[in-house]
PDB file of C-alpha atoms in Angstrom:
ATOM      1  CA  GLN J   1    -108.288  84.794 241.111  1.00  0.00           C
ATOM      2  CA  GLN J   2    -110.714  82.179 242.523  1.00  0.00           C
ATOM      3  CA  PRO J   3    -114.057  81.879 241.041  1.00  0.00           C
ATOM      4  CA  VAL J   4    -117.097  82.540 243.723  1.00  0.00           C
ATOM      5  CA  GLN J   5    -119.535  79.809 244.034  1.00  0.00           C
ATOM      6  CA  SER J   6    -123.222  79.976 245.294  1.00  0.00           C
ATOM      7  CA  PRO J   7    -124.906  78.735 247.197  1.00  0.00           C
ATOM      8  CA  GLN J   8    -122.576  77.429 249.834  1.00  0.00           C
ATOM      9  CA  ALA J   9    -124.991  74.420 250.427  1.00  0.00           C
ATOM     10  CA  VAL J  10    -128.217  72.973 249.405  1.00  0.00           C
ATOM     11  CA  ILE J  11    -130.309  70.191 250.867  1.00  0.00           C
ATOM     12  CA  LEU J  12    -132.623  68.326 248.328  1.00  0.00           C
ATOM     13  CA  ARG J  13    -134.949  65.494 248.428  1.00  0.00           C
ATOM     14  CA  GLU J  14    -134.792  62.706 245.764  1.00  0.00           C
ATOM     15  CA  GLY J  15    -135.992  63.701 242.653  1.00  0.00           C
ATOM     16  CA  GLU J  16    -135.682  67.489 243.221  1.00  0.00           C
ATOM     17  CA  ASP J  17    -133.680  70.017 241.051  1.00  0.00           C
ATOM     18  CA  ALA J  18    -130.919  72.316 241.946  1.00  0.00           C
ATOM     19  CA  VAL J  19    -128.714  74.872 240.336  1.00  0.00           C
ATOM     20  CA  ILE J  20    -125.008  75.833 241.479  1.00  0.00           C
ATOM     21  CA  ASN J  21    -123.469  79.054 240.119  1.00  0.00           C
ATOM     22  CA  CYS J  22    -119.938  80.019 239.530  1.00  0.00           C
ATOM     23  CA  SER J  23    -118.755  83.468 238.822  1.00  0.00           C
ATOM     24  CA  SER J  24    -115.650  84.996 237.997  1.00  0.00           C
ATOM     25  CA  SER J  25    -114.391  88.965 237.784  1.00  0.00           C
ATOM     26  CA  LYS J  26    -111.994  88.107 234.889  1.00  0.00           C
ATOM     27  CA  ALA J  27    -112.563  86.878 231.249  1.00  0.00           C
ATOM     28  CA  LEU J  28    -112.630  83.178 231.133  1.00  0.00           C
ATOM     29  CA  TYR J  29    -111.609  80.740 228.650  1.00  0.00           C
ATOM     30  CA  SER J  30    -112.857  77.569 230.227  1.00  0.00           C
ATOM     31  CA  VAL J  31    -115.044  76.184 233.023  1.00  0.00           C
ATOM     32  CA  HIS J  32    -114.662  72.677 234.711  1.00  0.00           C
ATOM     33  CA  TRP J  33    -116.829  71.065 237.449  1.00  0.00           C
ATOM     34  CA  TYR J  34    -115.762  68.398 239.777  1.00  0.00           C
ATOM     35  CA  ARG J  35    -117.426  66.430 242.790  1.00  0.00           C
ATOM     36  CA  GLN J  36    -115.915  65.417 245.821  1.00  0.00           C
ATOM     37  CA  LYS J  37    -117.429  62.912 248.202  1.00  0.00           C
ATOM     38  CA  HIS J  38    -116.392  63.053 251.633  1.00  0.00           C
ATOM     39  CA  GLY J  39    -113.011  61.458 252.226  1.00  0.00           C
ATOM     40  CA  GLU J  40    -112.522  61.054 248.607  1.00  0.00           C
ATOM     41  CA  ALA J  41    -110.604  62.752 245.653  1.00  0.00           C
ATOM     42  CA  PRO J  42    -112.322  65.005 243.391  1.00  0.00           C
ATOM     43  CA  VAL J  43    -113.881  63.315 240.214  1.00  0.00           C
ATOM     44  CA  PHE J  44    -114.184  65.186 236.940  1.00  0.00           C
ATOM     45  CA  LEU J  45    -117.813  66.019 235.677  1.00  0.00           C
ATOM     46  CA  MET J  46    -117.350  68.259 232.503  1.00  0.00           C
ATOM     47  CA  ILE J  47    -115.647  71.076 230.743  1.00  0.00           C
ATOM     48  CA  LEU J  48    -117.163  73.954 229.129  1.00  0.00           C
ATOM     49  CA  LEU J  49    -115.118  76.045 226.595  1.00  0.00           C
ATOM     50  CA  LYS J  50    -116.070  79.451 225.681  1.00  0.00           C
ATOM     51  CA  GLY J  51    -118.731  79.534 223.210  1.00  0.00           C
ATOM     52  CA  GLY J  52    -121.828  79.166 225.637  1.00  0.00           C
ATOM     53  CA  GLU J  53    -121.524  75.305 225.406  1.00  0.00           C
ATOM     54  CA  GLN J  54    -124.102  73.267 227.427  1.00  0.00           C
ATOM     55  CA  LYS J  55    -122.740  69.735 228.377  1.00  0.00           C
ATOM     56  CA  GLY J  56    -124.271  67.250 230.204  1.00  0.00           C
ATOM     57  CA  HIS J  57    -123.468  64.238 232.258  1.00  0.00           C
ATOM     58  CA  GLU J  58    -126.165  61.720 233.354  1.00  0.00           C
ATOM     59  CA  LYS J  59    -128.893  64.230 234.519  1.00  0.00           C
ATOM     60  CA  ILE J  60    -126.215  66.511 235.189  1.00  0.00           C
ATOM     61  CA  SER J  61    -125.825  69.533 233.028  1.00  0.00           C
ATOM     62  CA  ALA J  62    -123.924  72.871 232.836  1.00  0.00           C
ATOM     63  CA  SER J  63    -123.904  76.288 230.817  1.00  0.00           C
ATOM     64  CA  PHE J  64    -121.312  78.872 230.289  1.00  0.00           C
ATOM     65  CA  ASN J  65    -122.253  82.413 229.467  1.00  0.00           C
ATOM     66  CA  GLU J  66    -118.798  83.756 228.707  1.00  0.00           C
ATOM     67  CA  LYS J  67    -120.107  87.549 228.370  1.00  0.00           C
ATOM     68  CA  LYS J  68    -121.153  87.270 232.087  1.00  0.00           C
ATOM     69  CA  GLN J  69    -118.223  85.198 233.047  1.00  0.00           C
ATOM     70  CA  GLN J  70    -120.730  82.662 234.841  1.00  0.00           C
ATOM     71  CA  SER J  71    -121.312  79.130 234.769  1.00  0.00           C
ATOM     72  CA  SER J  72    -124.490  77.101 235.976  1.00  0.00           C
ATOM     73  CA  LEU J  73    -124.700  73.414 237.067  1.00  0.00           C
ATOM     74  CA  TYR J  74    -128.001  71.937 236.973  1.00  0.00           C
ATOM     75  CA  LEU J  75    -128.852  69.004 239.071  1.00  0.00           C
ATOM     76  CA  THR J  76    -131.886  67.562 237.413  1.00  0.00           C
ATOM     77  CA  ALA J  77    -134.323  64.836 239.327  1.00  0.00           C
ATOM     78  CA  SER J  78    -131.325  64.360 242.073  1.00  0.00           C
ATOM     79  CA  GLN J  79    -130.379  60.912 243.262  1.00  0.00           C
ATOM     80  CA  LEU J  80    -128.910  59.985 246.595  1.00  0.00           C
ATOM     81  CA  SER J  81    -125.432  59.710 244.586  1.00  0.00           C
ATOM     82  CA  TYR J  82    -125.397  63.244 243.807  1.00  0.00           C
ATOM     83  CA  SER J  83    -124.418  64.321 247.165  1.00  0.00           C
ATOM     84  CA  GLY J  84    -121.173  65.669 247.623  1.00  0.00           C
ATOM     85  CA  THR J  85    -119.169  68.959 247.316  1.00  0.00           C
ATOM     86  CA  TYR J  86    -119.215  70.617 243.760  1.00  0.00           C
ATOM     87  CA  PHE J  87    -116.231  72.666 242.835  1.00  0.00           C
ATOM     88  CA  CYS J  88    -115.949  74.863 239.750  1.00  0.00           C
ATOM     89  CA  GLY J  89    -112.642  75.651 238.348  1.00  0.00           C
ATOM     90  CA  THR J  90    -111.694  78.222 235.979  1.00  0.00           C
ATOM     91  CA  GLU J  91    -109.065  79.235 233.501  1.00  0.00           C
ATOM     92  CA  THR J  92    -108.238  82.455 232.029  1.00  0.00           C
ATOM     93  CA  PRO J  93    -107.050  82.971 228.371  1.00  0.00           C
ATOM     94  CA  ASP J  94    -103.470  84.322 229.771  1.00  0.00           C
ATOM     95  CA  SER J  95    -102.869  81.497 232.173  1.00  0.00           C
ATOM     96  CA  TRP J  96    -104.243  78.260 231.019  1.00  0.00           C
ATOM     97  CA  GLY J  97    -102.928  75.458 232.841  1.00  0.00           C
ATOM     98  CA  LYS J  98    -103.478  77.452 236.073  1.00  0.00           C
ATOM     99  CA  LEU J  99    -107.081  75.979 236.893  1.00  0.00           C
ATOM    100  CA  GLN J 100    -108.441  77.554 240.103  1.00  0.00           C
ATOM    101  CA  PHE J 101    -111.331  76.131 242.056  1.00  0.00           C
ATOM    102  CA  GLY J 102    -113.819  77.842 244.067  1.00  0.00           C
ATOM    103  CA  ALA J 103    -114.845  77.306 247.719  1.00  0.00           C
ATOM    104  CA  GLY J 104    -117.232  74.555 246.817  1.00  0.00           C
ATOM    105  CA  THR J 105    -120.919  73.911 247.153  1.00  0.00           C
ATOM    106  CA  GLN J 106    -122.087  71.054 249.575  1.00  0.00           C
ATOM    107  CA  VAL J 107    -124.945  69.202 248.161  1.00  0.00           C
ATOM    108  CA  VAL J 108    -127.087  67.061 250.377  1.00  0.00           C
ATOM    109  CA  VAL J 109    -129.604  64.592 248.880  1.00  0.00           C
ATOM    110  CA  THR J 110    -132.049  63.006 251.355  1.00  0.00           C
ATOM    111  CA  PRO J 111    -134.386  60.216 250.869  1.00  0.00           C
TER     112      PRO J 111
ATOM    113  CA  ASP I   1    -104.566  50.709 234.697  1.00  0.00           C
ATOM    114  CA  ALA I   2    -103.266  52.386 237.825  1.00  0.00           C
ATOM    115  CA  GLY I   3    -104.748  55.701 238.408  1.00  0.00           C
ATOM    116  CA  VAL I   4    -102.989  58.669 240.009  1.00  0.00           C
ATOM    117  CA  THR I   5    -101.092  57.494 243.076  1.00  0.00           C
ATOM    118  CA  GLN I   6     -99.642  59.472 246.129  1.00  0.00           C
ATOM    119  CA  SER I   7     -97.373  58.840 248.904  1.00  0.00           C
ATOM    120  CA  PRO I   8     -97.556  58.999 251.836  1.00  0.00           C
ATOM    121  CA  THR I   9    -101.088  59.053 252.585  1.00  0.00           C
ATOM    122  CA  HIS I  10    -100.451  60.569 256.052  1.00  0.00           C
ATOM    123  CA  LEU I  11     -97.660  62.207 257.847  1.00  0.00           C
ATOM    124  CA  ILE I  12     -96.988  64.247 260.851  1.00  0.00           C
ATOM    125  CA  LYS I  13     -94.186  66.700 261.107  1.00  0.00           C
ATOM    126  CA  THR I  14     -93.009  69.894 263.297  1.00  0.00           C
ATOM    127  CA  ARG I  15     -92.850  73.226 262.493  1.00  0.00           C
ATOM    128  CA  GLY I  16     -89.444  74.193 260.837  1.00  0.00           C
ATOM    129  CA  GLN I  17     -89.026  70.528 259.243  1.00  0.00           C
ATOM    130  CA  GLN I  18     -89.126  69.724 255.618  1.00  0.00           C
ATOM    131  CA  VAL I  19     -91.389  67.425 253.660  1.00  0.00           C
ATOM    132  CA  THR I  20     -91.275  65.614 250.346  1.00  0.00           C
ATOM    133  CA  LEU I  21     -94.628  64.119 248.740  1.00  0.00           C
ATOM    134  CA  ARG I  22     -94.600  61.970 245.571  1.00  0.00           C
ATOM    135  CA  CYS I  23     -96.905  61.564 242.975  1.00  0.00           C
ATOM    136  CA  SER I  24     -97.074  59.125 239.847  1.00  0.00           C
ATOM    137  CA  PRO I  25     -99.693  60.211 237.255  1.00  0.00           C
ATOM    138  CA  LYS I  26    -102.072  57.995 235.510  1.00  0.00           C
ATOM    139  CA  SER I  27    -100.846  55.976 232.531  1.00  0.00           C
ATOM    140  CA  GLY I  28    -100.447  58.249 229.501  1.00  0.00           C
ATOM    141  CA  HIS I  29    -100.442  61.449 231.160  1.00  0.00           C
ATOM    142  CA  ASP I  30     -97.776  64.118 230.826  1.00  0.00           C
ATOM    143  CA  THR I  31     -98.644  66.938 233.261  1.00  0.00           C
ATOM    144  CA  VAL I  32     -98.902  67.076 236.816  1.00  0.00           C
ATOM    145  CA  SER I  33    -100.388  69.733 239.129  1.00  0.00           C
ATOM    146  CA  TRP I  34    -100.364  70.151 242.822  1.00  0.00           C
ATOM    147  CA  TYR I  35    -102.918  71.532 244.800  1.00  0.00           C
ATOM    148  CA  GLN I  36    -103.484  72.331 248.761  1.00  0.00           C
ATOM    149  CA  GLN I  37    -106.812  71.645 250.242  1.00  0.00           C
ATOM    150  CA  ALA I  38    -107.515  72.968 253.634  1.00  0.00           C
ATOM    151  CA  LEU I  39    -110.489  71.273 255.626  1.00  0.00           C
ATOM    152  CA  GLY I  40    -113.781  72.545 254.181  1.00  0.00           C
ATOM    153  CA  GLN I  41    -112.285  74.545 251.469  1.00  0.00           C
ATOM    154  CA  GLY I  42    -111.573  74.206 247.745  1.00  0.00           C
ATOM    155  CA  PRO I  43    -108.450  72.955 246.126  1.00  0.00           C
ATOM    156  CA  GLN I  44    -105.946  75.761 246.052  1.00  0.00           C
ATOM    157  CA  PHE I  45    -103.606  75.658 242.845  1.00  0.00           C
ATOM    158  CA  ILE I  46     -99.962  75.258 243.883  1.00  0.00           C
ATOM    159  CA  PHE I  47     -98.172  74.777 240.657  1.00  0.00           C
ATOM    160  CA  GLN I  48     -97.978  72.493 237.323  1.00  0.00           C
ATOM    161  CA  TYR I  49     -95.149  70.673 235.797  1.00  0.00           C
ATOM    162  CA  TYR I  50     -94.946  69.606 232.280  1.00  0.00           C
ATOM    163  CA  GLU I  51     -91.722  68.343 230.451  1.00  0.00           C
ATOM    164  CA  GLU I  52     -90.019  68.653 233.642  1.00  0.00           C
ATOM    165  CA  GLU I  53     -90.513  72.440 233.989  1.00  0.00           C
ATOM    166  CA  GLU I  54     -92.768  74.474 236.243  1.00  0.00           C
ATOM    167  CA  ARG I  55     -95.325  75.981 233.724  1.00  0.00           C
ATOM    168  CA  GLN I  56     -97.928  77.487 236.103  1.00  0.00           C
ATOM    169  CA  ARG I  57     -97.672  78.698 239.610  1.00  0.00           C
ATOM    170  CA  GLY I  58    -100.200  79.753 242.296  1.00  0.00           C
ATOM    171  CA  ASN I  59     -99.869  82.218 245.181  1.00  0.00           C
ATOM    172  CA  PHE I  60     -97.637  80.096 247.177  1.00  0.00           C
ATOM    173  CA  PRO I  61     -94.151  81.176 248.611  1.00  0.00           C
ATOM    174  CA  ASP I  62     -90.928  79.826 247.477  1.00  0.00           C
ATOM    175  CA  ARG I  63     -91.047  77.406 250.383  1.00  0.00           C
ATOM    176  CA  PHE I  64     -92.930  75.245 247.940  1.00  0.00           C
ATOM    177  CA  SER I  65     -91.051  73.830 245.438  1.00  0.00           C
ATOM    178  CA  GLY I  66     -91.420  71.101 242.938  1.00  0.00           C
ATOM    179  CA  HIS I  67     -89.797  68.687 240.445  1.00  0.00           C
ATOM    180  CA  GLN I  68     -90.985  66.405 237.628  1.00  0.00           C
ATOM    181  CA  PHE I  69     -88.947  63.456 236.490  1.00  0.00           C
ATOM    182  CA  PRO I  70     -88.649  62.025 232.946  1.00  0.00           C
ATOM    183  CA  ASN I  71     -91.000  59.272 233.653  1.00  0.00           C
ATOM    184  CA  TYR I  72     -93.695  62.264 234.355  1.00  0.00           C
ATOM    185  CA  SER I  73     -93.755  61.481 238.342  1.00  0.00           C
ATOM    186  CA  SER I  74     -93.397  64.424 240.476  1.00  0.00           C
ATOM    187  CA  GLU I  75     -92.488  65.502 243.882  1.00  0.00           C
ATOM    188  CA  LEU I  76     -93.853  68.353 246.064  1.00  0.00           C
ATOM    189  CA  ASN I  77     -91.212  69.808 248.673  1.00  0.00           C
ATOM    190  CA  VAL I  78     -92.159  72.296 251.436  1.00  0.00           C
ATOM    191  CA  ASN I  79     -89.478  73.619 253.607  1.00  0.00           C
ATOM    192  CA  ALA I  80     -89.734  75.204 256.873  1.00  0.00           C
ATOM    193  CA  LEU I  81     -92.937  74.098 257.789  1.00  0.00           C
ATOM    194  CA  LEU I  82     -95.621  76.232 259.450  1.00  0.00           C
ATOM    195  CA  LEU I  83     -98.659  75.132 261.214  1.00  0.00           C
ATOM    196  CA  GLY I  84    -100.745  76.659 258.546  1.00  0.00           C
ATOM    197  CA  ASP I  85     -99.220  73.915 255.831  1.00  0.00           C
ATOM    198  CA  SER I  86    -101.299  71.297 257.539  1.00  0.00           C
ATOM    199  CA  ALA I  87    -103.626  70.333 254.858  1.00  0.00           C
ATOM    200  CA  LEU I  88    -104.637  67.616 252.277  1.00  0.00           C
ATOM    201  CA  TYR I  89    -102.105  67.801 249.336  1.00  0.00           C
ATOM    202  CA  LEU I  90    -103.634  66.423 246.003  1.00  0.00           C
ATOM    203  CA  CYS I  91    -101.811  65.732 242.884  1.00  0.00           C
ATOM    204  CA  ALA I  92    -103.717  65.850 239.764  1.00  0.00           C
ATOM    205  CA  SER I  93    -102.505  64.418 236.339  1.00  0.00           C
ATOM    206  CA  SER I  94    -103.776  65.071 232.927  1.00  0.00           C
ATOM    207  CA  PHE I  95    -102.828  65.040 229.192  1.00  0.00           C
ATOM    208  CA  ARG I  96    -101.619  68.234 227.959  1.00  0.00           C
ATOM    209  CA  LEU I  97    -104.190  69.790 225.433  1.00  0.00           C
ATOM    210  CA  ALA I  98    -103.048  72.669 223.167  1.00  0.00           C
ATOM    211  CA  ASP I  99    -105.526  75.267 224.236  1.00  0.00           C
ATOM    212  CA  ASN I 100    -106.946  74.290 227.580  1.00  0.00           C
ATOM    213  CA  THR I 101    -106.183  72.077 230.849  1.00  0.00           C
ATOM    214  CA  GLY I 102    -107.865  68.806 230.041  1.00  0.00           C
ATOM    215  CA  GLU I 103    -109.820  66.288 232.481  1.00  0.00           C
ATOM    216  CA  LEU I 104    -107.741  66.212 235.852  1.00  0.00           C
ATOM    217  CA  PHE I 105    -107.503  62.913 237.401  1.00  0.00           C
ATOM    218  CA  PHE I 106    -106.729  63.344 241.141  1.00  0.00           C
ATOM    219  CA  GLY I 107    -104.853  61.239 243.614  1.00  0.00           C
ATOM    220  CA  GLU I 108    -106.253  60.449 247.022  1.00  0.00           C
ATOM    221  CA  GLY I 109    -104.223  62.815 248.475  1.00  0.00           C
ATOM    222  CA  SER I 110    -101.466  63.371 251.250  1.00  0.00           C
ATOM    223  CA  ARG I 111    -102.599  64.373 254.428  1.00  0.00           C
ATOM    224  CA  LEU I 112     -99.998  66.511 256.312  1.00  0.00           C
ATOM    225  CA  THR I 113    -100.216  67.466 259.810  1.00  0.00           C
ATOM    226  CA  VAL I 114     -97.710  70.099 261.323  1.00  0.00           C
ATOM    227  CA  LEU I 115     -97.650  70.272 265.016  1.00  0.00           C
TER     228      LEU I 115
END
């Protein structure tokens, strides 16, 4: 089952912060985050495994609450280069290898 | 180091035809996953191949089939094409880990249009 992302879209000014949420109705084993720019392939940002890890990539970080089956991606002090569509992908313990993506959150960072 | 390469990049077919898409994984990768991405949507998991076998499959009909070769490259075949099969088909390669899908490296995709 696909994870649910929110919000669907967000518009930011440079330097502002944003949070993207990803939730699942099933117990999760791992959460993956990818960013896709228009006309390009998705690019890996980070993986979070069960255990509540918080990882970072530049000023982008994420957390994973396995009890709530939720993950959040934090865009801090956003830059123009952060614009794109962010996808979370989830794996369940009984079907690892089957990474299923949400519908995406479109992020637009303006000057 | 070449990344993931897919061919063809664009193709147009008519309903009922068959199509084969090809993917060469990133050097050192042994696992290939295929995704379908409709316009404005997230990638939908079709299947994953490892050691020349289909290991996981998403909710796609049997019209979608695949193959992995000894050199780890892969093909996606779609028979009896429908208008709804029009989409970007993404191939992603990875190195199989013991307990989770590792980092996926995506190709640029094959844009299929069915008329």
